[in-house]
């Protein structure tokens, strides 16, 4: 069936190019559809707090929703380029999911070895 994703833009209208990039990045998480049911992606245009001080222009937040409907928020990714921030958020998600799946498989293997 595939993973669902909601995208929210804060502080700017968004674009079809950003939606397309997010959709491409979501494909990377398809292999985790056994444990993951959806993602919530928020892309926020940041406004400088102080004039003249260089700050990242975009903040991207990705929350993962498990098949049991548990929400797992990931760390924020900031960058001047929203595409780079989106990619970084999905990199983090893929890493976290891969580690969790590997850890789960390892613990199941340990249990199986103890049973035999």
Coordinates of N, CA and C in Angstrom, one line a residue:
X1 N 0.8 -1.2 0.0 CA 0.0 0.0 0.0 C 0.9 1.3 0.0
X2 N 2.0 1.2 0.6 CA 2.9 2.4 0.6 C 2.7 3.2 1.9
X3 N 3.7 4.0 2.1 CA 3.7 4.9 3.2 C 3.0 6.2 2.9
X4 N 2.3 6.8 3.9 CA 1.6 8.1 3.7 C 2.5 9.2 4.2
X5 N 2.3 10.4 3.7 CA 3.1 11.5 4.2 C 2.3 12.8 4.2
X6 N 2.3 13.5 5.3 CA 1.7 14.8 5.3 C 2.8 15.9 5.3
X7 N 2.7 16.9 4.5 CA 3.7 18.0 4.5 C 3.0 19.3 4.9
X8 N 3.7 20.0 5.8 CA 3.2 21.3 6.2 C 4.3 22.3 6.0
X9 N 4.0 23.4 5.4 CA 4.9 24.5 5.1 C 4.6 25.6 6.1
X10 N 5.6 26.1 6.8 CA 5.4 27.2 7.8 C 6.3 28.4 7.3
X11 N 5.7 29.6 7.2 CA 6.4 30.8 6.9 C 6.6 31.0 5.4
X12 N 6.1 30.1 4.5 CA 6.3 30.3 3.1 C 5.3 29.3 2.4
X13 N 4.9 29.6 1.2 CA 3.9 28.8 0.5 C 4.3 27.4 0.0
X14 N 5.6 27.1 0.1 CA 6.0 25.8 -0.4 C 6.1 25.7 -1.9
X15 N 6.4 24.6 -2.4 CA 6.5 24.4 -3.9 C 6.4 23.0 -4.3
X16 N 6.0 22.8 -5.6 CA 5.9 21.5 -6.1 C 7.3 20.8 -6.2
X17 N 8.3 21.6 -6.3 CA 9.7 21.0 -6.3 C 10.0 20.4 -5.0
X18 N 9.6 21.1 -3.9 CA 9.9 20.5 -2.5 C 9.0 19.3 -2.3
X19 N 7.8 19.3 -2.8 CA 6.9 18.1 -2.6 C 7.5 16.9 -3.4
X20 N 8.0 17.2 -4.6 CA 8.6 16.1 -5.4 C 9.8 15.5 -4.7
X21 N 10.7 16.4 -4.1 CA 11.9 15.9 -3.4 C 11.5 15.1 -2.2
X22 N 10.5 15.6 -1.4 CA 10.0 14.8 -0.3 C 9.5 13.4 -0.7
X23 N 8.8 13.4 -1.8 CA 8.2 12.1 -2.3 C 9.4 11.1 -2.7
X24 N 10.4 11.7 -3.3 CA 11.5 10.8 -3.7 C 12.2 10.3 -2.4
X25 N 12.4 11.2 -1.5 CA 13.0 10.8 -0.2 C 12.2 9.7 0.5
X26 N 10.9 9.9 0.5 CA 10.0 8.9 1.2 C 10.2 7.5 0.6
X27 N 10.5 7.4 -0.7 CA 10.8 6.1 -1.3 C 11.9 5.3 -0.5
X28 N 12.8 6.0 0.0 CA 13.9 5.4 0.8 C 13.4 4.7 2.0
X29 N 12.3 5.1 2.5 CA 11.7 4.5 3.8 C 10.7 3.4 3.5
X30 N 10.4 3.1 2.3 CA 9.4 2.1 1.9 C 9.8 0.7 2.5
X31 N 11.1 0.4 2.5 CA 11.5 -0.9 3.0 C 11.2 -1.1 4.5
X32 N 10.8 0.0 5.2 CA 10.5 -0.1 6.6 C 8.9 -0.1 6.8
X33 N 8.2 -0.4 5.8 CA 6.7 -0.3 5.9 C 6.1 -1.3 6.8
X34 N 6.9 -2.3 7.2 CA 6.4 -3.3 8.2 C 6.3 -2.7 9.6
X35 N 7.1 -1.6 9.9 CA 7.1 -1.0 11.2 C 6.6 0.5 11.1
X36 N 6.6 1.0 9.9 CA 6.3 2.4 9.7 C 5.0 2.6 8.8
X37 N 4.1 3.4 9.3 CA 2.9 3.6 8.5 C 2.8 5.0 7.8
X38 N 3.5 6.0 8.4 CA 3.4 7.3 7.8 C 4.5 8.2 8.3
X39 N 4.6 9.4 7.7 CA 5.5 10.4 8.1 C 4.8 11.8 8.1
X40 N 5.2 12.6 9.0 CA 4.8 14.0 9.0 C 6.0 14.9 8.8
X41 N 6.0 15.7 7.7 CA 7.1 16.5 7.4 C 6.7 18.0 7.5
X42 N 7.5 18.7 8.3 CA 7.2 20.2 8.4 C 8.5 20.9 7.9
X43 N 8.3 21.8 7.0 CA 9.3 22.7 6.5 C 9.1 24.1 6.8
X44 N 9.9 24.7 7.6 CA 9.7 26.0 8.1 C 10.8 27.0 7.6
X45 N 10.3 28.1 7.1 CA 11.3 29.2 6.7 C 11.5 30.0 7.9
X46 N 12.8 30.1 8.3 CA 13.2 30.8 9.5 C 13.5 32.2 9.1
X47 N 13.1 33.1 10.1 CA 13.4 34.5 9.9 C 14.5 34.9 10.9
X48 N 15.5 35.6 10.4 CA 16.6 36.0 11.3 C 16.2 36.7 12.6
X49 N 16.7 36.2 13.7 CA 16.4 36.9 14.9 C 17.1 38.2 15.1
X50 N 18.3 38.3 14.6 CA 19.0 39.5 14.7 C 19.6 39.9 13.3
X51 N 19.4 41.1 12.8 CA 19.9 41.5 11.5 C 21.4 41.3 11.4
X52 N 21.9 40.9 10.3 CA 23.4 40.8 10.2 C 24.0 39.5 10.7
X53 N 23.3 38.7 11.4 CA 23.8 37.4 11.9 C 23.3 36.3 11.0
X54 N 24.2 35.5 10.5 CA 23.9 34.5 9.6 C 23.3 33.3 10.3
X55 N 22.2 32.8 9.9 CA 21.5 31.7 10.5 C 20.9 30.8 9.3
X56 N 20.7 29.5 9.6 CA 20.1 28.7 8.6 C 18.7 29.3 8.2
X57 N 18.4 29.1 6.9 CA 17.1 29.7 6.5 C 15.9 28.8 6.6
X58 N 16.2 27.4 6.7 CA 15.1 26.5 6.8 C 15.3 25.5 7.9
X59 N 14.2 25.1 8.5 CA 14.2 24.1 9.6 C 13.2 23.0 9.1
X60 N 13.7 21.8 9.1 CA 12.9 20.6 8.6 C 12.8 19.7 9.8
X61 N 11.5 19.3 10.1 CA 11.2 18.3 11.1 C 10.5 17.1 10.5
X62 N 10.9 15.9 10.8 CA 10.3 14.7 10.3 C 9.9 13.9 11.5
X63 N 8.6 13.6 11.5 CA 8.1 12.7 12.6 C 7.7 11.4 11.9
X64 N 8.0 10.3 12.5 CA 7.7 8.9 12.0 C 6.5 8.4 12.8
X65 N 5.6 7.8 12.1 CA 4.4 7.2 12.7 C 4.5 5.7 12.5
X66 N 4.5 4.9 13.6 CA 4.7 3.5 13.5 C 3.3 2.9 13.1
X67 N 3.4 1.6 12.8 CA 2.2 0.9 12.5 C 1.3 0.7 13.7
X68 N 1.8 0.9 14.9 CA 1.0 0.9 16.1 C 0.6 2.3 16.5
X69 N 0.8 3.3 15.6 CA 0.4 4.7 15.8 C 1.2 5.5 16.8
X70 N 2.4 5.0 17.1 CA 3.3 5.7 18.0 C 4.0 6.7 17.2
X71 N 4.2 7.9 17.7 CA 4.9 9.0 17.0 C 6.3 9.1 17.5
X72 N 7.3 9.1 16.6 CA 8.7 9.2 16.9 C 9.3 10.4 16.2
X73 N 9.3 11.5 16.9 CA 9.9 12.8 16.3 C 11.4 12.6 16.2
X74 N 12.0 13.1 15.1 CA 13.4 13.1 14.9 C 14.0 14.5 15.1
X75 N 15.3 14.6 15.2 CA 15.9 15.9 15.4 C 15.7 16.8 14.2
X76 N 15.7 18.1 14.5 CA 15.5 19.1 13.5 C 16.7 19.1 12.6
X77 N 16.5 19.4 11.3 CA 17.6 19.6 10.4 C 17.5 21.0 9.8
X78 N 18.6 21.8 9.9 CA 18.5 23.1 9.4 C 19.6 23.3 8.3
X79 N 19.2 24.2 7.3 CA 20.1 24.4 6.2 C 19.6 25.7 5.5
X80 N 20.5 26.3 4.7 CA 20.0 27.4 3.9 C 19.2 26.9 2.7
X81 N 19.4 25.6 2.3 CA 18.8 25.0 1.2 C 17.7 24.0 1.7
X82 N 16.4 24.3 1.4 CA 15.4 23.4 2.0 C 15.5 21.9 1.5
X83 N 16.0 21.7 0.3 CA 16.2 20.4 -0.3 C 17.3 19.7 0.5
X84 N 18.4 20.3 0.8 CA 19.4 19.7 1.7 C 18.9 19.4 3.0
X85 N 18.1 20.2 3.6 CA 17.5 19.9 4.9 C 16.5 18.7 4.9
X86 N 15.8 18.7 3.8 CA 14.9 17.5 3.6 C 15.7 16.2 3.5
X87 N 16.7 16.2 2.7 CA 17.5 15.0 2.6 C 18.2 14.6 3.9
X88 N 18.7 15.6 4.6 CA 19.3 15.3 5.9 C 18.3 14.7 6.9
X89 N 17.0 15.2 6.9 CA 16.0 14.6 7.7 C 15.7 13.1 7.4
X90 N 15.6 12.9 6.1 CA 15.4 11.5 5.7 C 16.6 10.6 5.9
X91 N 17.8 11.2 5.8 CA 19.0 10.4 6.2 C 18.9 10.0 7.6
X92 N 18.5 10.9 8.5 CA 18.4 10.6 9.9 C 17.4 9.5 10.1
X93 N 16.2 9.6 9.4 CA 15.2 8.6 9.6 C 15.6 7.3 9.2
X94 N 16.3 7.2 8.0 CA 16.8 5.9 7.5 C 17.8 5.3 8.5
X95 N 18.6 6.1 9.0 CA 19.6 5.6 10.0 C 18.9 5.1 11.2
X96 N 18.0 5.9 11.8 CA 17.3 5.5 13.0 C 16.5 4.2 12.8
X97 N 15.8 4.1 11.7 CA 15.0 2.9 11.4 C 15.9 1.7 11.1
X98 N 17.0 1.9 10.4 CA 17.9 0.8 10.2 C 18.5 0.3 11.4
X99 N 18.9 1.2 12.3 CA 19.4 0.8 13.6 C 18.4 0.0 14.5
X100 N 17.1 0.5 14.5 CA 16.1 -0.1 15.3 C 15.7 -1.5 14.7
X101 N 15.6 -1.6 13.4 CA 15.3 -2.9 12.8 C 16.4 -3.9 13.0
X102 N 17.7 -3.4 12.9 CA 18.8 -4.3 13.1 C 18.8 -4.7 14.6
X103 N 18.6 -3.8 15.5 CA 18.6 -4.1 16.9 C 17.5 -5.1 17.3
X104 N 16.3 -4.9 16.7 CA 15.2 -5.9 16.9 C 15.5 -7.2 16.3
X105 N 16.2 -7.3 15.2 CA 16.5 -8.6 14.6 C 17.6 -9.3 15.4
X106 N 18.6 -8.5 15.9 CA 19.6 -9.1 16.8 C 19.0 -9.7 18.1
X107 N 18.1 -9.0 18.7 CA 17.5 -9.5 19.9 C 16.7 -10.7 19.7
X108 N 16.0 -10.8 18.5 CA 15.2 -12.0 18.2 C 16.2 -13.1 17.9
X109 N 17.3 -12.9 17.3 CA 18.3 -13.9 17.0 C 18.9 -14.4 18.3
X110 N 19.2 -13.5 19.3 CA 19.7 -13.9 20.6 C 18.7 -14.8 21.3
X111 N 17.4 -14.5 21.2 CA 16.4 -15.3 21.8 C 16.3 -16.7 21.2
X112 N 16.4 -16.7 19.9 CA 16.3 -17.9 19.1 C 17.5 -18.8 19.5
X113 N 18.7 -18.2 19.6 CA 19.9 -19.0 20.0 C 19.8 -19.6 21.4
X114 N 19.2 -18.8 22.3 CA 19.0 -19.3 23.7 C 18.0 -20.4 23.8
X115 N 17.0 -20.4 22.8 CA 16.0 -21.5 22.9 C 16.5 -22.8 22.3
X116 N 17.6 -22.8 21.6 CA 18.0 -24.1 21.0 C 19.2 -24.6 21.7

